Amino acid sequence: MGRKILLEHIDVPGIQTLDVYRKMGGYNAVTKAIKNMSADEIVEEVKKSGLRGRGGAGFPTGMKWSFLDKKSDKPRYLVCNADESEPGTFKDRYLMEKLPHILIEGMICSSYALGANTSYIYVRGEMMYVIKILEKAIQEAYQAGFLGKNILGSDYSLDLYVQPGGGAYICGEETALLESLEGKRGNPRNKPPFPALWGLYGCPTVVNNVETIADVPWIINNGGEAYAGIGIGKSTGTKLISACGNINKPGVYEIELGISVEEFLNSDEYCGGIANGRKLKAVVAGGSSVPILPADLILTTANGEKRLMTYESLGDGGFVSGTMLGSGGFIVYDDQQCIVRNLWNFTRFYHHESCGQCSPCREGTGWMEKVLHRIENGHGKLSDIDLLVDVAKKIEGKTICPLGEAAAWPVASAIRHFRADFEEHVRNPDSCVKKHLHREMAHAH
Amino acid sequence: MSDQIKITIDGESIEVPKGTTILQAARMIGKNYPPAMCYYTPLKNTGGKCRVCLVKVAQASEANPRPMPKLVASCLTQAEHGMVVENESSPEVLEARNGVVEFLLINHPLDCPVCDQAGECDLQNLSFEHGRSETRYEEGRREFDKIDIGPFIQLHMTRCILCYRCVYLADQLTEKRVHGVINRGDVSEISTYIQNAIENDFSGNIIDVCPVGALTDKTYRFKQRVWFSKPFDAHRDCPKCTGKSVLWMKGQDIIRITSRKDKFGEVIDFICNECRFDHKEPHHWVIEGPRDMGEESVISANKYELPVVSPAVNVDAKFVSE
Amino acid sequence: MFSESRLNQINEIVKRYPEGRHKSALLPVLHLAQEDHGWLSIDTMNEVAGVLNLEPIEVYEVASFYTMFHLKPVGKYVLEVCRTGPCCTVGAEELVQYIEDKLHIQVGETTADGLFTLKTVECLAACGTGPVLQIGPEYKYRENLTPQKIDELIDELRAKG
């Protein structure tokens, strides 16, 4: 059994309540932080831990924290990104639903470390029931004196609020999230300036993912070095992986970074192997935005090394033969799944979720979707395949925010690794088109 | 450190005040500066959206000689001391720009022959420089109905490239904004959402800041191809604005009135609706003389006849002018 | 019109943000308005603008950006089925067709009795328990769906009326 930092007490009855959570050692980190540690000491421990942003980008958290403009006389804010919407990812919802207090404890410790006196948890609006769970937990924390004025008799005060989104994947991008929190359309901002200097209401702000913040109490309790002792190299600690698709045991798993992809996929502790005795065709290892890899390349790198569940090993080979750990959304495809149809589905997603602010993404995502829709429906041409690669290339790196890359990478990688499937769709549409679906799923909204 | 910094763009160096953007520095150099479809100097917060001004930063600064990893929007990126920028000298930049222009055109109706903006359209100019001779886009094009927003302005959303300039203008120049961007993605549109007129003293300026033919002057609709009319600088005493305008004449008739723009196509002084729409008689104005549209503008062609010294010896010149 | 208790609730929400940043309350208040009316009419949005001291266009801009807000009337129960990749690997597309056939409506339509609207939505962060749908206006999740579970759900909601 791997070490559990976040999910150790997940099965304890009543762990959603503050009382039970405290009995399991909950909120000890708040006491330790506020009574025994300075803000800078906490930042130092987080730096030592090697913790990296768990939302997808994997940026070192301690470094992000140290960029926060502390010279400014404006208030500082910590905003938790709970807008989990990356297809294939459902770990944050699970964590907030089952263990709301671990996030709140993390928010208090992190806010204290950053000198924030007001903090927000931005939860995607669709998770209205999770918002209610969090609000109840926050109320308990106020009553217990962990939130509000003069926490635990110190001179540190913190107010914590939950903010609902309204249905927009783009608000998972940190500056779009801040715009949305300001009551605006979720249009990402041009950067620089980064939120550390110009964030919420133009004030210095840190935006961190749910899982990232939930890791902080353990780091405070056990020290950054202990955290760094788990994992391999620059992939320290544990990571929640959301596993879905054609596997025997879909679900959220906490893994020690560094176990092999093969173990994760086949061991009964995790995915439990491919469902229905079928064969593995491909894996999208870090949420829909990261490059898809065929079975051989997900299990071993191009150099023949065992692929590990780490930022570095999954990235090995770059975009030619590698992928990314991303958000840890692990989507498994068996040999009955159609790569073309799946790609069309993903491009429809990005087309639907583009904010429309900058031209390459606004126009390019729709273009890719329409071409793929044609191919998937038996009206493609061979030249369409190279057209898609070119359109993807003209979006990538040209947009205001990373949605451009998120839309382009799946297209580029699917064609790179499964070109024959696309050609087959063009040459023999009758054998490929999903015939039993007599109607297309209409566009939402 | 001095307030002046040195930046090099396509091999030409210039000293500019700290805080100057790459685009502004390039404009100061004065040739081959990046195009801009959304950025607009007189309007705060514009820029960054259209992506046609992307450039390559080959060296971030003297202190940090590394290149920037991605192309950057020159309209928003500040120049640093020792920064080295590649604009038209970079094949990567040109390829990206061609790509952006293609994106801007795939859903554009390409109805220049019946568009009042033709001849003074930034998108038309851009596609002339960076467009393809034939489209690779075979899918259906986006269409919207034309909407009259008040008695003077028509919104032809199908032509819009979503630069947001008209929205910022309404925010910054007028009392109450009634139009904005609704919906999202490629079905975003400039709209009042409900039937509504954009009516205030300065609303006509949204026509002038629109880089394409999405917002046009209804009083000028189909009156004339712009290159067949003659622009004159003129002014009048106006209690609301500077009154400094351009009269677009056909013979003795004023067929349109606009604000004056600088050589980058940006309005110098916003004019009020009274000047723009209510004073179409030449005697309302003090006419200063022909407006210089710059050599490159199609409007300059076939405009003012060359002084005819002697028809007999000047046949060629007359030919040129026709 | 917002009830007095709603107005009090809105006042409390506005207090979460610094002075002058009341626009931040827009999304939470739009959710409340939709809870009251089922959808957001122009009148409702204008009322929200009035309560939060915003221009109406600011409300239209925001409401039309976010997919959760219904700008047209919907049925009493809005069935929003996830249509994104992972759910499709476990049969979401077939399930949508099953619901369409069962309710005799297509995606985007409302049943004649005004009880159900069927929509498809993008990823609901329930990929491990797909196919999944959520039922507005309370946004409860129903996971690991099968045709049989859909039958039960429809019966249950019809019985509730």
mmCIF file with all atom_site columns, N, CA, C and O in Angstrom, chain A residues 219-234:
data_model
loop_
_atom_site.group_PDB
_atom_site.id
_atom_site.type_symbol
_atom_site.label_atom_id
_atom_site.label_alt_id
_atom_site.label_comp_id
_atom_site.label_asym_id
_atom_site.label_entity_id
_atom_site.label_seq_id
_atom_site.pdbx_PDB_ins_code
_atom_site.Cartn_x
_atom_site.Cartn_y
_atom_site.Cartn_z
_atom_site.occupancy
_atom_site.B_iso_or_equiv
_atom_site.pdbx_formal_charge
_atom_site.auth_seq_id
_atom_site.auth_comp_id
_atom_site.auth_asym_id
_atom_site.auth_atom_id
_atom_site.pdbx_PDB_model_num
ATOM 1  N N  . ILE A 1 219 ? 2.444  19.060 5.173  1.00 0.00 ? 219 ILE A N  1
ATOM 2  C CA . ILE A 1 219 ? 3.804  19.601 5.098  1.00 0.00 ? 219 ILE A CA 1
ATOM 3  C C  . ILE A 1 219 ? 4.135  20.379 6.376  1.00 0.00 ? 219 ILE A C  1
ATOM 4  O O  . ILE A 1 219 ? 5.241  20.297 6.914  1.00 0.00 ? 219 ILE A O  1
ATOM 5  N N  . ILE A 1 220 ? 3.158  21.104 6.891  1.00 0.00 ? 220 ILE A N  1
ATOM 6  C CA . ILE A 1 220 ? 3.393  21.846 8.129  1.00 0.00 ? 220 ILE A CA 1
ATOM 7  C C  . ILE A 1 220 ? 3.585  20.873 9.294  1.00 0.00 ? 220 ILE A C  1
ATOM 8  O O  . ILE A 1 220 ? 4.499  21.036 10.119 1.00 0.00 ? 220 ILE A O  1
ATOM 9  N N  . ASN A 1 221 ? 2.762  19.847 9.358  1.00 0.00 ? 221 ASN A N  1
ATOM 10 C CA . ASN A 1 221 ? 2.860  18.881 10.458 1.00 0.00 ? 221 ASN A CA 1
ATOM 11 C C  . ASN A 1 221 ? 4.153  18.073 10.409 1.00 0.00 ? 221 ASN A C  1
ATOM 12 O O  . ASN A 1 221 ? 4.748  17.778 11.437 1.00 0.00 ? 221 ASN A O  1
ATOM 13 N N  . ASN A 1 222 ? 4.563  17.696 9.220  1.00 0.00 ? 222 ASN A N  1
ATOM 14 C CA . ASN A 1 222 ? 5.680  16.743 9.089  1.00 0.00 ? 222 ASN A CA 1
ATOM 15 C C  . ASN A 1 222 ? 6.955  17.340 8.534  1.00 0.00 ? 222 ASN A C  1
ATOM 16 O O  . ASN A 1 222 ? 7.984  16.673 8.502  1.00 0.00 ? 222 ASN A O  1
ATOM 17 N N  . GLY A 1 223 ? 6.855  18.564 8.049  1.00 0.00 ? 223 GLY A N  1
ATOM 18 C CA . GLY A 1 223 ? 8.045  19.222 7.510  1.00 0.00 ? 223 GLY A CA 1
ATOM 19 C C  . GLY A 1 223 ? 8.196  18.997 6.016  1.00 0.00 ? 223 GLY A C  1
ATOM 20 O O  . GLY A 1 223 ? 7.789  17.953 5.476  1.00 0.00 ? 223 GLY A O  1
ATOM 21 N N  . GLY A 1 224 ? 8.771  19.984 5.351  1.00 0.00 ? 224 GLY A N  1
ATOM 22 C CA . GLY A 1 224 ? 8.962  19.918 3.908  1.00 0.00 ? 224 GLY A CA 1
ATOM 23 C C  . GLY A 1 224 ? 9.873  18.778 3.493  1.00 0.00 ? 224 GLY A C  1
ATOM 24 O O  . GLY A 1 224 ? 9.672  18.146 2.459  1.00 0.00 ? 224 GLY A O  1
ATOM 25 N N  . GLU A 1 225 ? 10.885 18.503 4.323  1.00 0.00 ? 225 GLU A N  1
ATOM 26 C CA . GLU A 1 225 ? 11.833 17.449 3.953  1.00 0.00 ? 225 GLU A CA 1
ATOM 27 C C  . GLU A 1 225 ? 11.171 16.080 3.914  1.00 0.00 ? 225 GLU A C  1
ATOM 28 O O  . GLU A 1 225 ? 11.460 15.255 3.039  1.00 0.00 ? 225 GLU A O  1
ATOM 29 N N  . ALA A 1 226 ? 10.266 15.855 4.884  1.00 0.00 ? 226 ALA A N  1
ATOM 30 C CA . ALA A 1 226 ? 9.566  14.567 4.906  1.00 0.00 ? 226 ALA A CA 1
ATOM 31 C C  . ALA A 1 226 ? 8.750  14.391 3.641  1.00 0.00 ? 226 ALA A C  1
ATOM 32 O O  . ALA A 1 226 ? 8.695  13.310 3.054  1.00 0.00 ? 226 ALA A O  1
ATOM 33 N N  . TYR A 1 227 ? 8.125  15.498 3.196  1.00 0.00 ? 227 TYR A N  1
ATOM 34 C CA . TYR A 1 227 ? 7.320  15.428 1.973  1.00 0.00 ? 227 TYR A CA 1
ATOM 35 C C  . TYR A 1 227 ? 8.219  15.143 0.778  1.00 0.00 ? 227 TYR A C  1
ATOM 36 O O  . TYR A 1 227 ? 7.910  14.311 -0.076 1.00 0.00 ? 227 TYR A O  1
ATOM 37 N N  . ALA A 1 228 ? 9.351  15.852 0.759  1.00 0.00 ? 228 ALA A N  1
ATOM 38 C CA . ALA A 1 228 ? 10.278 15.680 -0.361 1.00 0.00 ? 228 ALA A CA 1
ATOM 39 C C  . ALA A 1 228 ? 10.865 14.275 -0.384 1.00 0.00 ? 228 ALA A C  1
ATOM 40 O O  . ALA A 1 228 ? 11.365 13.815 -1.415 1.00 0.00 ? 228 ALA A O  1
ATOM 41 N N  . GLY A 1 229 ? 10.802 13.589 0.778  1.00 0.00 ? 229 GLY A N  1
ATOM 42 C CA . GLY A 1 229 ? 11.320 12.232 0.861  1.00 0.00 ? 229 GLY A CA 1
ATOM 43 C C  . GLY A 1 229 ? 10.441 11.216 0.146  1.00 0.00 ? 229 GLY A C  1
ATOM 44 O O  . GLY A 1 229 ? 10.852 10.089 -0.112 1.00 0.00 ? 229 GLY A O  1
ATOM 45 N N  . ILE A 1 230 ? 9.224  11.624 -0.145 1.00 0.00 ? 230 ILE A N  1
ATOM 46 C CA . ILE A 1 230 ? 8.322  10.736 -0.892 1.00 0.00 ? 230 ILE A CA 1
ATOM 47 C C  . ILE A 1 230 ? 8.466  11.085 -2.367 1.00 0.00 ? 230 ILE A C  1
ATOM 48 O O  . ILE A 1 230 ? 8.631  12.248 -2.728 1.00 0.00 ? 230 ILE A O  1
ATOM 49 N N  . GLY A 1 231 ? 8.384  10.101 -3.227 1.00 0.00 ? 231 GLY A N  1
ATOM 50 C CA . GLY A 1 231 ? 8.460  10.378 -4.660 1.00 0.00 ? 231 GLY A CA 1
ATOM 51 C C  . GLY A 1 231 ? 9.862  10.252 -5.203 1.00 0.00 ? 231 GLY A C  1
ATOM 52 O O  . GLY A 1 231 ? 10.770 9.773  -4.521 1.00 0.00 ? 231 GLY A O  1
ATOM 53 N N  . ILE A 1 232 ? 10.030 10.714 -6.436 1.00 0.00 ? 232 ILE A N  1
ATOM 54 C CA . ILE A 1 232 ? 11.323 10.578 -7.112 1.00 0.00 ? 232 ILE A CA 1
ATOM 55 C C  . ILE A 1 232 ? 11.728 11.927 -7.690 1.00 0.00 ? 232 ILE A C  1
ATOM 56 O O  . ILE A 1 232 ? 10.931 12.574 -8.386 1.00 0.00 ? 232 ILE A O  1
ATOM 57 N N  . GLY A 1 233 ? 12.941 12.340 -7.417 1.00 0.00 ? 233 GLY A N  1
ATOM 58 C CA . GLY A 1 233 ? 13.496 13.549 -8.024 1.00 0.00 ? 233 GLY A CA 1
ATOM 59 C C  . GLY A 1 233 ? 12.632 14.771 -7.759 1.00 0.00 ? 233 GLY A C  1
ATOM 60 O O  . GLY A 1 233 ? 12.285 15.060 -6.611 1.00 0.00 ? 233 GLY A O  1
ATOM 61 N N  . LYS A 1 234 ? 12.279 15.448 -8.830 1.00 0.00 ? 234 LYS A N  1
ATOM 62 C CA . LYS A 1 234 ? 11.482 16.662 -8.682 1.00 0.00 ? 234 LYS A CA 1
ATOM 63 C C  . LYS A 1 234 ? 9.987  16.372 -8.627 1.00 0.00 ? 234 LYS A C  1
ATOM 64 O O  . LYS A 1 234 ? 9.177  17.287 -8.621 1.00 0.00 ? 234 LYS A O  1
#
